[in-house]
Short mmCIF file of C-alpha atoms and ligand atoms in Angstrom, two decimals:
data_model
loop_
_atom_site.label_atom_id
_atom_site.label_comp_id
_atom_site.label_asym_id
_atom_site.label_seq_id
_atom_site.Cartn_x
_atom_site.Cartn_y
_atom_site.Cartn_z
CA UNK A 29 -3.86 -25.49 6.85
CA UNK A 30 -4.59 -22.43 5.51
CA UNK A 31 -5.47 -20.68 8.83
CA UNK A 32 -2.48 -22.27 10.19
CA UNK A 33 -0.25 -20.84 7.61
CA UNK A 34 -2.19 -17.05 7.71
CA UNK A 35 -1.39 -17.30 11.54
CA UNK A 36 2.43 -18.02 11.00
CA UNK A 37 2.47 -15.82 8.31
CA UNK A 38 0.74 -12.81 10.42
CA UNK A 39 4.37 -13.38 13.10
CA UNK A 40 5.90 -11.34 10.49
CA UNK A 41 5.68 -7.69 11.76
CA UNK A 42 5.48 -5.44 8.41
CA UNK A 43 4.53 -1.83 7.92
CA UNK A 44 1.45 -0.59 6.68
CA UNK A 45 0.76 1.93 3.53
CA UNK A 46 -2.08 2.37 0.84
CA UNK A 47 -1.48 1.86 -2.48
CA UNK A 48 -3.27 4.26 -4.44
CA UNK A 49 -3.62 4.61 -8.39
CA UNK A 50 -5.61 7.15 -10.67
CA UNK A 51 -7.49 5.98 -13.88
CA UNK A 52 -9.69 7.64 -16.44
CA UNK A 53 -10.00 10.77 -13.65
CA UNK A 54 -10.88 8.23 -10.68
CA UNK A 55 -8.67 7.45 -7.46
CA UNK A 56 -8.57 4.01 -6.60
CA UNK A 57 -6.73 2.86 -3.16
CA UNK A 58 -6.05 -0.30 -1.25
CA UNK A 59 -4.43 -1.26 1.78
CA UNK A 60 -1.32 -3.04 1.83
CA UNK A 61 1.58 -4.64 4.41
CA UNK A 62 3.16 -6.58 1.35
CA UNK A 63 5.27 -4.09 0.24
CA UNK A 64 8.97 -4.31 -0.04
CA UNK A 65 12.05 -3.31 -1.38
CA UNK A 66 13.87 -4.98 -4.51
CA UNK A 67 16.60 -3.03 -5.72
CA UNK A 68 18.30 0.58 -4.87
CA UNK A 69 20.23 0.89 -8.20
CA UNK A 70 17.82 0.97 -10.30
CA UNK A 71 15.19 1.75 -7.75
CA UNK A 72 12.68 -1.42 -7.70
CA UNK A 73 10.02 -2.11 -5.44
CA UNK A 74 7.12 -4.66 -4.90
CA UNK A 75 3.71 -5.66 -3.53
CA UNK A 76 1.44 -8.48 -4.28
CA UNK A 77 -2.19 -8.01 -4.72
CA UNK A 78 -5.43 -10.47 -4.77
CA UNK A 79 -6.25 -11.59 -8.74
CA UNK A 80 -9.77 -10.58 -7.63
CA UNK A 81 -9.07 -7.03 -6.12
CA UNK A 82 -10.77 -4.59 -7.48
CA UNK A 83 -8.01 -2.32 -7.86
CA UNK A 84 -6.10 -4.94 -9.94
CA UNK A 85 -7.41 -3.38 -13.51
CA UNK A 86 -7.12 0.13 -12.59
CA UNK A 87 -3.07 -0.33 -11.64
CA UNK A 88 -2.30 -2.49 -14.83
CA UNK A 89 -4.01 -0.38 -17.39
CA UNK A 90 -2.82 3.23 -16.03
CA UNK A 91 0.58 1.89 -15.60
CA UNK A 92 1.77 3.00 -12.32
CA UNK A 93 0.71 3.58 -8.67
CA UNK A 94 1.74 5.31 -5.78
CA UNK A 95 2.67 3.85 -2.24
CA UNK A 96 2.22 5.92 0.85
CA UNK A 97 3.55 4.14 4.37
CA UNK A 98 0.91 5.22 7.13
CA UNK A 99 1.94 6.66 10.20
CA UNK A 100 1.30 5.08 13.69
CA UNK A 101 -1.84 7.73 13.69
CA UNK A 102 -3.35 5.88 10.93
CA UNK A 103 -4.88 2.78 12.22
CA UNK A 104 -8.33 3.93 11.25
CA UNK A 105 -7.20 5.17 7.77
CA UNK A 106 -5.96 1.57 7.14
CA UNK A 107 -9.30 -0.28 8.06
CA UNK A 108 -10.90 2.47 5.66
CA UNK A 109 -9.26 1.50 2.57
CA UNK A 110 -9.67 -2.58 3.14
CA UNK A 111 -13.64 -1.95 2.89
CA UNK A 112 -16.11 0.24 0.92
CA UNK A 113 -16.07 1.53 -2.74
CA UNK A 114 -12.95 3.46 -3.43
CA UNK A 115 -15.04 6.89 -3.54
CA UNK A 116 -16.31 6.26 0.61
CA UNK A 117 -12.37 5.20 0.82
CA UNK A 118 -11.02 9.16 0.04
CA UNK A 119 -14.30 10.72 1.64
CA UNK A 120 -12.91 13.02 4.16
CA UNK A 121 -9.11 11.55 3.89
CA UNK A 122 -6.42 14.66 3.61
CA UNK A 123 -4.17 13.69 0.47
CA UNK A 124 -2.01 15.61 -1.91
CA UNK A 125 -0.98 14.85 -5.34
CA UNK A 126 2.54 12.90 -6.35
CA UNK A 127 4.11 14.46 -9.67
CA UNK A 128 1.97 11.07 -11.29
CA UNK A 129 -1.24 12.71 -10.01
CA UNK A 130 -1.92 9.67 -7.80
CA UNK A 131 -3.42 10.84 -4.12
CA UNK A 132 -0.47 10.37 -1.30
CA UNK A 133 -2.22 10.22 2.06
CA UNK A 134 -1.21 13.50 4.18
CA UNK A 135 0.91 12.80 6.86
CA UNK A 136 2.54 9.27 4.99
CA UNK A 137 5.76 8.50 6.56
CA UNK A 138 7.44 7.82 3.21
CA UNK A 139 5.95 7.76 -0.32
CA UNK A 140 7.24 6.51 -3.85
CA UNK A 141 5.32 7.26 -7.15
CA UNK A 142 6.50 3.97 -8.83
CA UNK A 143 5.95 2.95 -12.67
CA UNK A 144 4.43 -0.56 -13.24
CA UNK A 145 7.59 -2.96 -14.28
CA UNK A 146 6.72 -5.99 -14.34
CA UNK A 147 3.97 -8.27 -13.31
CA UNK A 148 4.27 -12.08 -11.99
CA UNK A 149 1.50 -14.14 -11.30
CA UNK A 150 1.82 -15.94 -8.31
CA UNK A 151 -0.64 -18.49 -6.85
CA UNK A 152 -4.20 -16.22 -5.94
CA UNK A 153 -2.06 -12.70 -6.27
CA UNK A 154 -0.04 -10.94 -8.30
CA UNK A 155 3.42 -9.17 -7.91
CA UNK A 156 3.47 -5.71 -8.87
CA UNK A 157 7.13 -4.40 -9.58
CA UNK A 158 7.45 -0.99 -9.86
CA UNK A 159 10.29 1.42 -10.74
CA UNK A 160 10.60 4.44 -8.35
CA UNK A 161 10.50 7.59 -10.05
CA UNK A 162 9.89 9.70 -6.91
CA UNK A 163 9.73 9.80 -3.26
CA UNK A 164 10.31 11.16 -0.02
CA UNK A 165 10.36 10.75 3.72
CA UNK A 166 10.13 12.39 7.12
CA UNK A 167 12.53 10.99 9.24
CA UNK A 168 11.10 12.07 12.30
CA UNK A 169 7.59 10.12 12.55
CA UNK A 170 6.99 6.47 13.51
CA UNK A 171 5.12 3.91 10.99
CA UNK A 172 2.58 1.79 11.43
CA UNK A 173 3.24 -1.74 12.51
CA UNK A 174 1.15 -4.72 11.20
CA UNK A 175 1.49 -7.92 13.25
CA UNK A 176 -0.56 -10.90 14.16
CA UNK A 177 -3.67 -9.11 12.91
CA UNK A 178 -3.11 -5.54 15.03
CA UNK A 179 -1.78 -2.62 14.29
CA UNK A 180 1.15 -1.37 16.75
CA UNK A 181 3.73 1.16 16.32
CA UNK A 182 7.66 0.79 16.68
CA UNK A 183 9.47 0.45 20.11
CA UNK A 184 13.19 0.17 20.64
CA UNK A 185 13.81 -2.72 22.81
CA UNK A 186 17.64 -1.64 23.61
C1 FMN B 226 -3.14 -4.59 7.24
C2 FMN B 226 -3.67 -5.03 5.90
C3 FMN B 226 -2.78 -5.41 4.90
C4 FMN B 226 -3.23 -5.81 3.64
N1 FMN B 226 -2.33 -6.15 2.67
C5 FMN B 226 -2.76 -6.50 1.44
C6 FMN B 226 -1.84 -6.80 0.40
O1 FMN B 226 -0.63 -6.79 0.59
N2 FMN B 226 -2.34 -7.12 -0.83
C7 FMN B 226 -3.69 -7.16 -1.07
O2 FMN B 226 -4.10 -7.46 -2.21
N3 FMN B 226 -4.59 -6.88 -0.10
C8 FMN B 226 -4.16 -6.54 1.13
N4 FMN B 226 -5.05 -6.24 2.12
C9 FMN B 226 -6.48 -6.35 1.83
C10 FMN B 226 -6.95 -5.20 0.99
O3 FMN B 226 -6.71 -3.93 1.56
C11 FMN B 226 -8.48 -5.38 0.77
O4 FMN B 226 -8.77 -6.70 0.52
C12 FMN B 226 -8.89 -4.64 -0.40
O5 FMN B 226 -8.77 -3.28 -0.19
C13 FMN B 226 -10.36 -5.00 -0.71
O6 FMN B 226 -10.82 -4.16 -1.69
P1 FMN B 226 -10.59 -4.36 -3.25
O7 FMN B 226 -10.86 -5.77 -3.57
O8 FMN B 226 -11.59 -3.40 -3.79
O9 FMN B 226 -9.18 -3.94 -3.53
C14 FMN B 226 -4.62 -5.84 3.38
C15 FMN B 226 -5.53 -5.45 4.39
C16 FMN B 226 -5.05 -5.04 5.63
C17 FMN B 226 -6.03 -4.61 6.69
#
């Protein structure tokens, strides 16, 4: 069952970003395809992440985090932050700083410095709400596309 439902599940193309958060002077970063949007008016967001991730404390007791959507060049980037400790996960990655502080991954398509709103606990993860405080976007780069386990980039079909 459950590999049944992960493969159904994986038919829903998504884009791909990494979350990233800063506590007590330390960056902490995962990948993530579960984000989404809530509301424009306010300006609500969400993801869900694993009870047992490791950047679960370090989100909930700073408060916020920061969401930058990968471009199709960052394939690699997005394997990085799925393994490692989060201090091999920045080695050698190009970021700048959000007005939060949080890292924002150079060359993001989009990115949203979001306060933590809310949190619901849902089965083996949690949903993160977070209230956009800032972003931006280039309007002229393609995201990366998530779907049935690989990594693809957006094609028009018409
Ligand atoms: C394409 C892709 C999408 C992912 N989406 C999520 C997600 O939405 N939520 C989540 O908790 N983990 C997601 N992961 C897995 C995490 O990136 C990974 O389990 C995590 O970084 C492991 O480290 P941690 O436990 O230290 O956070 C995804 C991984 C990949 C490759």
């Amino acid at each position: 069952m459950s590999r049944e439902l992960r493969n159904a599940l994986s038919c829903f193309a998504t884009g791909v970003t990494v979350i990233t958060t800063r506590h007590q002077g330390q960056d902490y970063g995962l990948t993530c395809s579960s984000f989404n949007s809530v509301s424009l008016e306010p300006a609500i967001v969400l993801w869900s992440i694993n009870s047992t991730s490791s950047s679960k404390a370090p989100i909930l007791e700073s408060g916020g985090y920061t969401v930058s959507v990968l471009a199709a060049e960052h394939s690699e980037l997005a394997m990085k932050f799925c393994n490692n400790s989060h201090e091999e996960r920045f080695r050698d990655v190009a970021i700048s700083r959000a007005p939060s502080g949080r890292a924002v991954i150079d060359g993001a398509v989009a990115w949203f410095d979001c306060d933590l709103n809310g949190v619901i606990a849902a089965g083996d993860h949690d949903i993160l709400l977070g209230k956009v405080t800032e972003f931006s976007s280039q309007q002229n780069s393609d995201g990366l596309v998530f779907a049935r386990s690989r990594f693809g980039r957006f094609g028009e079909v018409a």
